[in-house]
PDB file of C-alpha atoms in Angstrom:
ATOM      1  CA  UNK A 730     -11.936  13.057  18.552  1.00 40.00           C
ATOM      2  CA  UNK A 731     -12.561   9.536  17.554  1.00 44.00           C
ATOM      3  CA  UNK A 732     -16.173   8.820  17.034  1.00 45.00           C
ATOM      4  CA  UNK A 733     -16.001   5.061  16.317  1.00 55.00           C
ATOM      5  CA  UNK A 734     -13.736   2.119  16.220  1.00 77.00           C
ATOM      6  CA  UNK A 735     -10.670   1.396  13.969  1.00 74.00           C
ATOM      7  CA  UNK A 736     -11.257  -0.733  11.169  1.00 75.00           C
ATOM      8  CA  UNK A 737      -8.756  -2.940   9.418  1.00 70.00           C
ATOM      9  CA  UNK A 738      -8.663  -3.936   6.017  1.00 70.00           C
ATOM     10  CA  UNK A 739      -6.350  -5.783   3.695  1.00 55.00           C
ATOM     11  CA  UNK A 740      -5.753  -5.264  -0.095  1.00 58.00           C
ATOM     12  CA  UNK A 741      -3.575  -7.083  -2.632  1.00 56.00           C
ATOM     13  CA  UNK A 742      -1.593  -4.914  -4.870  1.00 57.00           C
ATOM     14  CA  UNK A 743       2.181  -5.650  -5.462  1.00 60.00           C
ATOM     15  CA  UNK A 744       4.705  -4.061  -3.215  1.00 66.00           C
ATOM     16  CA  UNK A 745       7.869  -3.348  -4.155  1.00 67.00           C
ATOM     17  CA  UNK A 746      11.401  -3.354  -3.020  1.00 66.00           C
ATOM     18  CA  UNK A 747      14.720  -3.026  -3.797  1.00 62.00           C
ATOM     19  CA  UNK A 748      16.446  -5.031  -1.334  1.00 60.00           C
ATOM     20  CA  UNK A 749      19.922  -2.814  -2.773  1.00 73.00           C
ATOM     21  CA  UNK A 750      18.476   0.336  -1.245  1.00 79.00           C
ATOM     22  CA  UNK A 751      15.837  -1.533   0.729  1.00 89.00           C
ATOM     23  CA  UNK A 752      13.513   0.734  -0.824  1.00 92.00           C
ATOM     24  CA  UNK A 753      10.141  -1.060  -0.173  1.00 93.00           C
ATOM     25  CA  UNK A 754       6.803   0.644  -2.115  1.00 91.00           C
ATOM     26  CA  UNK A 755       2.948  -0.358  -2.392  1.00 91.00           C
ATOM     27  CA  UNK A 756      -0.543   0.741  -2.372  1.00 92.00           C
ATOM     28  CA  UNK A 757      -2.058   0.683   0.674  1.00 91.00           C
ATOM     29  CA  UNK A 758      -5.656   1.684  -0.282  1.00 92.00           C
ATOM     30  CA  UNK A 759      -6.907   1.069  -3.507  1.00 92.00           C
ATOM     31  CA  UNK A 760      -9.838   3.328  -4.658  1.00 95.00           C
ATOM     32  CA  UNK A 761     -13.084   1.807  -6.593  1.00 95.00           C
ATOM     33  CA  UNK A 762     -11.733  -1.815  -5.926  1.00 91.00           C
ATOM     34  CA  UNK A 763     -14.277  -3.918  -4.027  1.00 90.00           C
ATOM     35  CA  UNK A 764     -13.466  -5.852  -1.064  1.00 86.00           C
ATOM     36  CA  UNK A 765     -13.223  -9.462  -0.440  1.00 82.00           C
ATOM     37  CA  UNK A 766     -16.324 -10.409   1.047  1.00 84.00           C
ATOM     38  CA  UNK A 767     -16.688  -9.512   4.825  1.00 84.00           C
ATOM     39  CA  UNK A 768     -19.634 -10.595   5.355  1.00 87.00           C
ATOM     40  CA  UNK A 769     -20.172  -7.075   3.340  1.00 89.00           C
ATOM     41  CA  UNK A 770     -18.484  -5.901   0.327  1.00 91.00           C
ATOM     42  CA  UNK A 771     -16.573  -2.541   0.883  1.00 92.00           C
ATOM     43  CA  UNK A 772     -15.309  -0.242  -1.857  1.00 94.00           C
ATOM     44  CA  UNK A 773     -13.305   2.485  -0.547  1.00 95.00           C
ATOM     45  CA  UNK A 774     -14.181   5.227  -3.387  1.00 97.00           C
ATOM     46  CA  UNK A 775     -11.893   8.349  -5.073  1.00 96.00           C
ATOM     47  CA  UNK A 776     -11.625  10.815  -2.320  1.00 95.00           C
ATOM     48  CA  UNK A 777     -12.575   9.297   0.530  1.00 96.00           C
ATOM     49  CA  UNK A 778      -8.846   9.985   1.117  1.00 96.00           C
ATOM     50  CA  UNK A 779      -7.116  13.172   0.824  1.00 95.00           C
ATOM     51  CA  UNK A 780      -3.966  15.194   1.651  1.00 95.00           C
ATOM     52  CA  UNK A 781      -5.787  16.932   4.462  1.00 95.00           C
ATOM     53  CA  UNK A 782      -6.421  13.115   5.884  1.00 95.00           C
ATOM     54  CA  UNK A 783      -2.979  12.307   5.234  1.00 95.00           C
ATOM     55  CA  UNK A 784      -1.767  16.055   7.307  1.00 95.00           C
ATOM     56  CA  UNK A 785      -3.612  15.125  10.350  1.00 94.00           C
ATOM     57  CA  UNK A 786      -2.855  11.571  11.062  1.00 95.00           C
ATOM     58  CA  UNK A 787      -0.003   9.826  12.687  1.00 96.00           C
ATOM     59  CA  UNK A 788       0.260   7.117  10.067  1.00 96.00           C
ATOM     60  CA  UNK A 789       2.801   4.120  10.937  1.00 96.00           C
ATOM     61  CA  UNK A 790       3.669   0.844   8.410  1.00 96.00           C
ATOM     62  CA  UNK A 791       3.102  -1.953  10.879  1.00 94.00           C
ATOM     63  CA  UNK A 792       4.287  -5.453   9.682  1.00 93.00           C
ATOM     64  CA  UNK A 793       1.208  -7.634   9.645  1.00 88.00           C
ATOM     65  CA  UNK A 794      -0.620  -5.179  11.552  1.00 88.00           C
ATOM     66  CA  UNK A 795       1.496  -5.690  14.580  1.00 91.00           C
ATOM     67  CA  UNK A 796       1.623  -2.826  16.954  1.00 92.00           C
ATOM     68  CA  UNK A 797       5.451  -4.353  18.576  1.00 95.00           C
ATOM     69  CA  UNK A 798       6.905  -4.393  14.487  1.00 96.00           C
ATOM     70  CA  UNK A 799       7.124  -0.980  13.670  1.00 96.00           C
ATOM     71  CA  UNK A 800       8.918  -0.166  10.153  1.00 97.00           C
ATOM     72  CA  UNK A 801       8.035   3.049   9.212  1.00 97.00           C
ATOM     73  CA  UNK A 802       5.965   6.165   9.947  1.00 97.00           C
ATOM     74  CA  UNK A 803       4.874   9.595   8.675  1.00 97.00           C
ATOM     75  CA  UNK A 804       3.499  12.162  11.480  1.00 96.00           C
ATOM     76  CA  UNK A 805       1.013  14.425  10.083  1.00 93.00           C
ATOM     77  CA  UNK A 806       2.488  13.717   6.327  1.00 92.00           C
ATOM     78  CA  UNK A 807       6.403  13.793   7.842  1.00 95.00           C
ATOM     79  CA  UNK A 808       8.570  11.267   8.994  1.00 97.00           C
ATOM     80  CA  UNK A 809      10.804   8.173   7.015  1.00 97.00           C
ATOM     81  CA  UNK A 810       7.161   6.827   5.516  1.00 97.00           C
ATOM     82  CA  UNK A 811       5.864   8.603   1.967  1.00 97.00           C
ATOM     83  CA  UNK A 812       2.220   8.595   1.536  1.00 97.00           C
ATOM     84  CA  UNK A 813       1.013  10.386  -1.371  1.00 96.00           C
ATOM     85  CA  UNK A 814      -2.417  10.094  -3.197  1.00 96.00           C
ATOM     86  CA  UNK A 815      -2.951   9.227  -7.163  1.00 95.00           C
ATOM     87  CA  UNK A 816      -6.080   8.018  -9.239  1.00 94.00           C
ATOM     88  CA  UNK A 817      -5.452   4.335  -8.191  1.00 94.00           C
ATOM     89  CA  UNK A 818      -5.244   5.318  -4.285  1.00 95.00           C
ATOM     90  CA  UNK A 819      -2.813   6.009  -1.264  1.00 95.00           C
ATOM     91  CA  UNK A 820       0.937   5.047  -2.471  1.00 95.00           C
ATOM     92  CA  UNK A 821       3.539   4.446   0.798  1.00 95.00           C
ATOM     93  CA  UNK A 822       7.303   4.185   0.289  1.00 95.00           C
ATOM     94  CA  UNK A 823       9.782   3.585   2.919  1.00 95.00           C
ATOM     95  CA  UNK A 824      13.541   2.066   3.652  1.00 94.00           C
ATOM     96  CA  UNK A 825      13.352  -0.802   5.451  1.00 94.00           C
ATOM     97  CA  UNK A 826      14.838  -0.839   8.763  1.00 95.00           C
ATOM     98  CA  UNK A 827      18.570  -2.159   8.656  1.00 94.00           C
ATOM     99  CA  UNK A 828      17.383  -4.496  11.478  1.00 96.00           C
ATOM    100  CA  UNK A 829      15.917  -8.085  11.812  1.00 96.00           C
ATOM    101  CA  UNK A 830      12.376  -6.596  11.170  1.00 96.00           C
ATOM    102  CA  UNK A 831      13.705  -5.037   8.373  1.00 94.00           C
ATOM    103  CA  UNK A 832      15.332  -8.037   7.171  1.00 93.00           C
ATOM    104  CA  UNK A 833      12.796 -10.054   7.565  1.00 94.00           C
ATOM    105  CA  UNK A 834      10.403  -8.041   6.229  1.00 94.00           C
ATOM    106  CA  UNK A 835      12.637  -8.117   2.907  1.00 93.00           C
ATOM    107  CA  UNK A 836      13.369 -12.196   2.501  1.00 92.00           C
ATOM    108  CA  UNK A 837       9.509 -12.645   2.981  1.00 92.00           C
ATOM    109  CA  UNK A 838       8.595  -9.382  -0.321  1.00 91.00           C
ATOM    110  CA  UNK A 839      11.834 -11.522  -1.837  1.00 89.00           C
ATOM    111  CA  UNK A 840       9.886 -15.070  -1.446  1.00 90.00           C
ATOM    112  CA  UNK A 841       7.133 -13.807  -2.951  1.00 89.00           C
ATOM    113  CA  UNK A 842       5.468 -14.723   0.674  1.00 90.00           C
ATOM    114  CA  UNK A 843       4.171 -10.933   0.720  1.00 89.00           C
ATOM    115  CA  UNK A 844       1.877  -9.170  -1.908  1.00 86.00           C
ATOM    116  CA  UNK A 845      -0.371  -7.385  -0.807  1.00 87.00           C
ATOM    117  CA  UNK A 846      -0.750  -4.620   1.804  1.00 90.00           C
ATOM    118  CA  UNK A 847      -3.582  -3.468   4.354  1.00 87.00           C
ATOM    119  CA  UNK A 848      -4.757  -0.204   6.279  1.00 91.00           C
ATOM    120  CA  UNK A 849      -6.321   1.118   9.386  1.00 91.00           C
ATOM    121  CA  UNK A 850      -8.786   4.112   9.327  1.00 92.00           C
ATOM    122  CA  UNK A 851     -11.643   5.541  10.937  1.00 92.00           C
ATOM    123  CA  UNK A 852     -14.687   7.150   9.405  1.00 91.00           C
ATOM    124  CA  UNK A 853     -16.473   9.744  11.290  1.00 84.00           C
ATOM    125  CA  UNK A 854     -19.928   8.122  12.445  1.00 81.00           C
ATOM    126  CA  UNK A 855     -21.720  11.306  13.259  1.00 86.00           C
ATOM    127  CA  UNK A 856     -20.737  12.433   9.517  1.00 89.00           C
ATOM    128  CA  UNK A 857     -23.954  10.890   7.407  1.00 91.00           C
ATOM    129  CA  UNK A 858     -22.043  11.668   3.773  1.00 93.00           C
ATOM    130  CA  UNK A 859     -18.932   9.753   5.254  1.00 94.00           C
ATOM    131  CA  UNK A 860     -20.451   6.088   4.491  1.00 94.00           C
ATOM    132  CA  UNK A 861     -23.588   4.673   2.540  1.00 94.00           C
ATOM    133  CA  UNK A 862     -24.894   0.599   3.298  1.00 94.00           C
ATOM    134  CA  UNK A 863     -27.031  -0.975   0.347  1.00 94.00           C
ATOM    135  CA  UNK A 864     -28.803  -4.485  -0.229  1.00 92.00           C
ATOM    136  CA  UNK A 865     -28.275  -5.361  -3.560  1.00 89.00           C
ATOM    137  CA  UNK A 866     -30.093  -8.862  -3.857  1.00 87.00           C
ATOM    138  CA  UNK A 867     -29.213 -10.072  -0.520  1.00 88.00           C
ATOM    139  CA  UNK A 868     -25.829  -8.600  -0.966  1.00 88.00           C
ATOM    140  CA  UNK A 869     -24.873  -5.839   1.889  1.00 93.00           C
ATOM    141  CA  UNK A 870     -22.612  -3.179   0.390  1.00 94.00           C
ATOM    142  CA  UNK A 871     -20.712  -0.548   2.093  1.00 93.00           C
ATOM    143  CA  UNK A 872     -19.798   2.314   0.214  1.00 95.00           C
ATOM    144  CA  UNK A 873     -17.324   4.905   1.809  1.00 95.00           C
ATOM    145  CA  UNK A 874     -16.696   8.123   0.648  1.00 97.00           C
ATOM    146  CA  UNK A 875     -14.641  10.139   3.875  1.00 96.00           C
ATOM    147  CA  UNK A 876     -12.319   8.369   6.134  1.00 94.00           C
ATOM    148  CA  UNK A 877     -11.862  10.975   8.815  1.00 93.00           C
ATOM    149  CA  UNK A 878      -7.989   9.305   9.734  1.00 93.00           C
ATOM    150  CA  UNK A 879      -5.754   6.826   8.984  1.00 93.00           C
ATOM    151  CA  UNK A 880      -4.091   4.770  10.674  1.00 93.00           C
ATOM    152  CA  UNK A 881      -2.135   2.355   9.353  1.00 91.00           C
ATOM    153  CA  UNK A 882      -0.810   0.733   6.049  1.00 93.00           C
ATOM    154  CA  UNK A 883       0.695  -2.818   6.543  1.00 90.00           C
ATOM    155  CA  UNK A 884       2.166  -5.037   4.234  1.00 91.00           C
ATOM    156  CA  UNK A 885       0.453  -8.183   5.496  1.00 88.00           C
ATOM    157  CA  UNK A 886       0.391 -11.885   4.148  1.00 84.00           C
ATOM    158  CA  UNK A 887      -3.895 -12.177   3.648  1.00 76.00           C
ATOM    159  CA  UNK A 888      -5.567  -8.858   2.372  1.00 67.00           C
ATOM    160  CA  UNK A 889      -9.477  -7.901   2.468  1.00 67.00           C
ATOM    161  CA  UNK A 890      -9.155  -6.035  -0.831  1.00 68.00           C
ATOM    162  CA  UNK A 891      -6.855  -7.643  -3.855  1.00 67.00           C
ATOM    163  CA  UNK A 892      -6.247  -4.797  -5.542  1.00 67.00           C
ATOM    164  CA  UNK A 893      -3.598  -3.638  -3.323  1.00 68.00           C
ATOM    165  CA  UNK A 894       0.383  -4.205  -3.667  1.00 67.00           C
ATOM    166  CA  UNK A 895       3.519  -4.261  -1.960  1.00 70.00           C
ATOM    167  CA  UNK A 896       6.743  -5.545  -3.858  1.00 59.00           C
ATOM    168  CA  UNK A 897      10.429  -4.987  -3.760  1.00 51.00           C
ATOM    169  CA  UNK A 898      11.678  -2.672  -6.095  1.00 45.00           C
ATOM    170  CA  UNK A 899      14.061  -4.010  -8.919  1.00 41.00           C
ATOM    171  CA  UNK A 900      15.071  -0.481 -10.296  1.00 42.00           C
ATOM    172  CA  UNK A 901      18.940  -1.511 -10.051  1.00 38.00           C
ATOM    173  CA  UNK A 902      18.468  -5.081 -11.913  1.00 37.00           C
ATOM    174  CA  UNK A 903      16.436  -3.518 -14.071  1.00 40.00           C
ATOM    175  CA  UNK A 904      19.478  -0.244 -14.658  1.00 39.00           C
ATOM    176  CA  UNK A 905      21.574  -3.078 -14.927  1.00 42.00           C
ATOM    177  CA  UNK A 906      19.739  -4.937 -17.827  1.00 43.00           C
ATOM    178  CA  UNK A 907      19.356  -1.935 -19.587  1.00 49.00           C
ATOM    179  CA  UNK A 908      22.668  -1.216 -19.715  1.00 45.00           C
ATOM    180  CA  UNK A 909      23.380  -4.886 -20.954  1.00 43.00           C
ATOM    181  CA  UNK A 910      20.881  -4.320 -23.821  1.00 47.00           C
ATOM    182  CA  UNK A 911      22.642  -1.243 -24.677  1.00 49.00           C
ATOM    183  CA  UNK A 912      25.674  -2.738 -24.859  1.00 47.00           C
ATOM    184  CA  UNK A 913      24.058  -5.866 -26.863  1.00 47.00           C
ATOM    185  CA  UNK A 914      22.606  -3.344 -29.595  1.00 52.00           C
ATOM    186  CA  UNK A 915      25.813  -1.838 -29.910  1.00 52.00           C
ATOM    187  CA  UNK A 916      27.743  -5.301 -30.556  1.00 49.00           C
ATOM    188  CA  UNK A 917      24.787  -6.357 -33.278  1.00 51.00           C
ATOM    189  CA  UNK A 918      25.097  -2.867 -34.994  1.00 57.00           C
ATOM    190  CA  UNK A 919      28.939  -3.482 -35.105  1.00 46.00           C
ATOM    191  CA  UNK A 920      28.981  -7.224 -36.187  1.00 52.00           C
ATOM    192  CA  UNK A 921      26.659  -6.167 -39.033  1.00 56.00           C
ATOM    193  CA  UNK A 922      28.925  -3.429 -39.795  1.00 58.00           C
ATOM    194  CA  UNK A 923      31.497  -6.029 -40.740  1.00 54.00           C
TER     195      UNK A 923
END
């Protein structure tokens, strides 16, 4: 049962993608990282999201929060969209679409146009321990500590917390490199040899 209204928030942490496999990875929530200001600041504290949240929500990667661009989703912690939890916050991983969304979606992480990512959620309004509001010198803070579901991670061009990330991937330039300094050591250690 939803006991209050679906809030949106942005962060900026690097996404990642691998335009190769189209593998495209980020943070979506970023834990103990203030918010922009809101007219509040918002930090979104270690716990507040866990597996359970993650089991019970029908959680889909919107581009720029639009409900029509659709690239990814994971149904009660299933599906082609990888959320799992660490000590910096909620992690997503997806392929993009082979489509224009997908596409898209790709040139803009490429450009550099996209950084950061965002998420949906609900907190549970009934549930006292779920949020706390302060006024530190004329400064409203909102501390939350449960999100009751989530609904939504994004990656998005403007985020509300700048902390978060979404990049392309560069695991097969970087294989690639690798190999070349391999290579490049072996070559020195021979010429020396000589």
């Amino acid at each position: 049962m939803n006991t209050t209204n679906k809030e949106i928030r942005s962060v900026n942490y690097e996404i990642r993608t691998d335009r190769e496999s189209r593998t495209v990875e980020g943070y979506g929530v970023v834990f103990e990282s203030p918010s922009v200001d809101l007219g509040f600041t918002e930090t979104i504290h270690r716990g507040a999201i866990t597996q359970e949240t993650i089991d019970t929500s029908d959680v889909f990667c919107r581009f720029n929060h639009d409900n029509n661009k659709i690239l990814a989703r994971s149904k009660k912690g299933k599906g082609s969209l990888e959320l799992s939890i660490d000590d910096t916050g909620v992690k997503y991983r997806f392929q993009a679409p082979k489509t224009a969304l997908g596409d898209e979606l790709l040139e803009y992480l490429e450009r550099g146009d996209i950084t950061a990512s965002s998420f949906a959620f609900t907190i549970d309004s009934k549930d006292k321990e779920a949020e706390k509001w302060t006024n530190r010198d004329g400064t409203l803070y909102r501390d939350i500590y449960k999100i009751q579901r989530l609904y939504d991670v994004a990656p998005v061009f403007q985020p509300a917390y700048e902390a978060t990330t979404c990049s392309k991937r560069y695991e097969a330039v970087k294989h690639t490199a690798d190999e070349i300094n391999v290579i490049m050591d072996k070559i020195i250690e021979h010429i020396e040899k000589l």
